[in-house]
Tab-separated table of C-alpha atoms in Angstrom:
chain	number	residue	atom	x	y	z
A	181	MET	CA	38.271	-11.135	36.963
A	182	ARG	CA	37.891	-12.292	33.811
A	183	THR	CA	38.199	-10.952	30.684
A	184	ILE	CA	35.794	-12.443	26.854
A	185	SER	CA	36.667	-11.777	23.471
A	186	ILE	CA	34.291	-11.230	21.214
A	187	PRO	CA	35.748	-10.901	18.216
A	188	SER	CA	32.137	-10.588	15.698
A	189	LEU	CA	28.406	-10.851	16.506
A	190	ALA	CA	28.935	-15.030	15.759
A	191	ASP	CA	30.868	-15.004	18.674
A	192	LEU	CA	28.103	-13.927	20.982
A	193	PRO	CA	26.803	-17.039	21.754
A	194	ALA	CA	29.625	-18.316	23.535
A	195	ALA	CA	30.385	-15.181	25.312
A	196	ALA	CA	26.564	-15.515	27.336
A	197	ALA	CA	26.728	-19.670	27.717
A	198	GLN	CA	30.575	-17.984	29.793
A	199	VAL	CA	28.439	-15.385	31.251
A	200	ARG	CA	26.167	-17.675	32.481
A	201	ALA	CA	28.528	-20.190	33.536
A	202	ALA	CA	29.698	-16.788	35.849
A	203	LEU	CA	26.533	-16.128	36.977
A	204	GLY	CA	27.318	-18.542	40.526
A	205	GLY	CA	24.865	-16.770	42.561
A	206	HIS	CA	24.340	-13.820	41.763
A	207	THR	CA	20.952	-12.537	41.054
A	208	ILE	CA	22.155	-8.575	39.837
A	209	VAL	CA	24.389	-8.284	36.830
A	210	CYS	CA	25.241	-4.292	35.642
A	211	PHE	CA	26.272	-4.106	32.733
A	212	GLU	CA	28.256	-1.175	32.017
A	213	GLY	CA	29.659	0.474	28.332
A	214	GLU	CA	29.381	3.312	26.750
A	215	MET	CA	26.276	4.275	24.564
A	216	GLY	CA	26.283	2.249	21.777
A	217	ALA	CA	29.188	-0.726	23.178
A	218	GLY	CA	26.637	-3.462	22.592
A	219	LYS	CA	24.597	-3.149	25.991
A	220	THR	CA	21.730	-4.757	24.642
A	221	THR	CA	22.513	-6.630	22.060
A	222	PHE	CA	24.234	-8.650	24.572
A	223	ILE	CA	21.383	-9.184	27.297
A	224	LYS	CA	19.682	-10.267	24.610
A	225	ALA	CA	22.159	-13.201	23.526
A	226	LEU	CA	21.899	-14.074	27.456
A	227	CYS	CA	18.480	-14.378	27.140
A	228	ARG	CA	18.341	-16.856	23.991
A	229	GLU	CA	21.104	-19.092	26.451
A	230	LEU	CA	18.994	-18.817	29.472
A	231	GLY	CA	16.124	-20.145	27.347
A	232	VAL	CA	14.189	-16.658	26.750
A	233	ALA	CA	11.704	-16.718	24.177
A	234	ASP	CA	10.339	-13.474	24.312
A	235	GLU	CA	11.391	-10.829	21.923
A	236	VAL	CA	14.090	-9.050	23.910
A	237	SER	CA	14.394	-5.323	23.566
A	238	SER	CA	15.860	-2.459	25.868
A	239	PRO	CA	13.047	-1.016	28.372
A	240	THR	CA	14.299	2.733	27.377
A	241	PHE	CA	10.828	4.113	28.151
A	242	ALA	CA	9.154	1.877	30.399
A	243	LEU	CA	11.898	0.676	32.750
A	244	VAL	CA	11.903	-3.099	33.122
A	245	ASN	CA	10.717	-5.680	31.127
A	246	GLU	CA	10.174	-8.904	32.579
A	247	TYR	CA	10.908	-11.908	30.571
A	248	ARG	CA	9.916	-15.554	31.248
A	249	THR	CA	12.947	-18.262	30.914
A	250	ALA	CA	11.835	-22.148	29.235
A	251	ALA	CA	11.438	-23.124	32.827
A	252	ASP	CA	8.942	-20.103	32.933
A	253	VAL	CA	11.253	-18.112	35.715
A	254	PRO	CA	11.467	-14.328	35.317
A	255	VAL	CA	14.166	-12.364	34.391
A	256	TYR	CA	13.501	-8.592	34.351
A	257	HIS	CA	15.354	-6.379	32.147
A	258	PHE	CA	16.709	-2.846	33.692
A	259	ASP	CA	17.332	0.267	31.754
A	260	PHE	CA	18.678	3.350	33.877
A	261	TYR	CA	19.896	5.182	31.057
A	262	ARG	CA	16.571	8.358	30.819
A	263	LEU	CA	16.828	8.348	35.311
A	264	ASP	CA	18.061	11.776	36.224
A	265	GLU	CA	17.945	10.539	40.121
A	266	PRO	CA	17.483	7.045	42.196
A	267	ALA	CA	14.006	7.853	43.629
A	268	GLU	CA	12.556	7.969	39.929
A	269	ALA	CA	13.800	3.595	40.512
A	270	GLU	CA	12.880	3.486	43.952
A	271	GLY	CA	9.246	5.111	42.665
A	272	ILE	CA	8.862	1.484	39.688
A	273	GLY	CA	9.790	-0.818	42.385
A	274	ALA	CA	13.182	-1.169	42.168
A	275	TRP	CA	14.170	-2.981	45.155
A	276	GLU	CA	11.315	-5.407	45.318
A	277	TYR	CA	12.472	-6.013	41.686
A	278	PHE	CA	16.160	-6.743	43.399
A	279	ASP	CA	15.560	-8.691	46.392
A	280	SER	CA	12.889	-10.682	44.229
A	281	GLY	CA	15.668	-13.976	43.845
A	282	TYR	CA	15.187	-13.238	39.704
A	283	LEU	CA	17.658	-13.278	37.765
A	284	CYS	CA	17.799	-8.340	37.198
A	285	LEU	CA	20.254	-7.338	34.348
A	286	ILE	CA	20.324	-3.643	34.430
A	287	GLU	CA	21.835	-1.170	31.776
A	288	TRP	CA	22.946	2.003	32.904
A	289	PRO	CA	23.269	0.360	36.823
A	290	GLY	CA	25.511	4.209	37.467
A	291	ARG	CA	22.338	6.087	37.383
A	292	VAL	CA	20.836	3.869	40.472
A	293	ALA	CA	23.860	3.464	42.442
A	294	PRO	CA	22.446	3.949	45.525
A	295	LEU	CA	19.902	1.111	45.412
A	296	LEU	CA	22.257	-2.150	44.894
A	297	PRO	CA	23.049	-3.928	46.472
A	298	ASP	CA	26.297	-5.285	47.245
A	299	HIS	CA	26.162	-8.871	45.855
A	300	ARG	CA	26.091	-8.017	42.207
A	301	LEU	CA	28.119	-9.101	39.090
A	302	THR	CA	29.734	-5.982	36.579
A	303	VAL	CA	29.548	-7.010	33.061
A	304	THR	CA	31.609	-4.211	30.846
A	305	LEU	CA	31.541	-4.220	27.350
A	306	THR	CA	34.601	-2.123	25.559
A	307	VAL	CA	34.060	-1.730	21.938
A	308	THR	CA	37.240	-2.898	20.368
A	309	GLY	CA	36.500	-3.051	16.726
A	310	ALA	CA	32.739	-1.946	14.229
A	311	SER	CA	31.357	-5.329	15.565
A	312	SER	CA	34.413	-6.473	18.347
A	313	ARG	CA	33.781	-6.450	22.419
A	314	GLN	CA	36.134	-7.394	25.366
A	315	LEU	CA	33.799	-8.568	28.012
A	316	LYS	CA	34.852	-8.226	30.956
A	317	ILE	CA	33.256	-9.575	34.477
A	318	GLU	CA	33.588	-8.767	38.060
A	319	ASP	CA	32.756	-10.146	41.524
């Protein structure tokens, strides 16, 4: 496990660079944290670090957004907060995304836990102050 301190929003790019470096061969990255912990905000910073020029926003109602990196490689961003059961994610073809070999950034992964592959990275954001967070990366 690795812990990164994020004292302010200005420190997000450096933290995102550290998470990018920690990806290794992982294509599934699960983001844990309470409502308002900054999961979407951190994913925006990570996507910028990956060279995504598109607007990055929470796919709360669409369930999945697709972005493209500077190398024109897809990045999939999921928000499963509104799901009642994993079958709803199966209905949008979650398996195909997870097996695609492309980066899948998943908010609220607990809602689809039975569908997630074992080989994944978990990033947990914890609120430590008004604009500070602690980030933990676990294999």
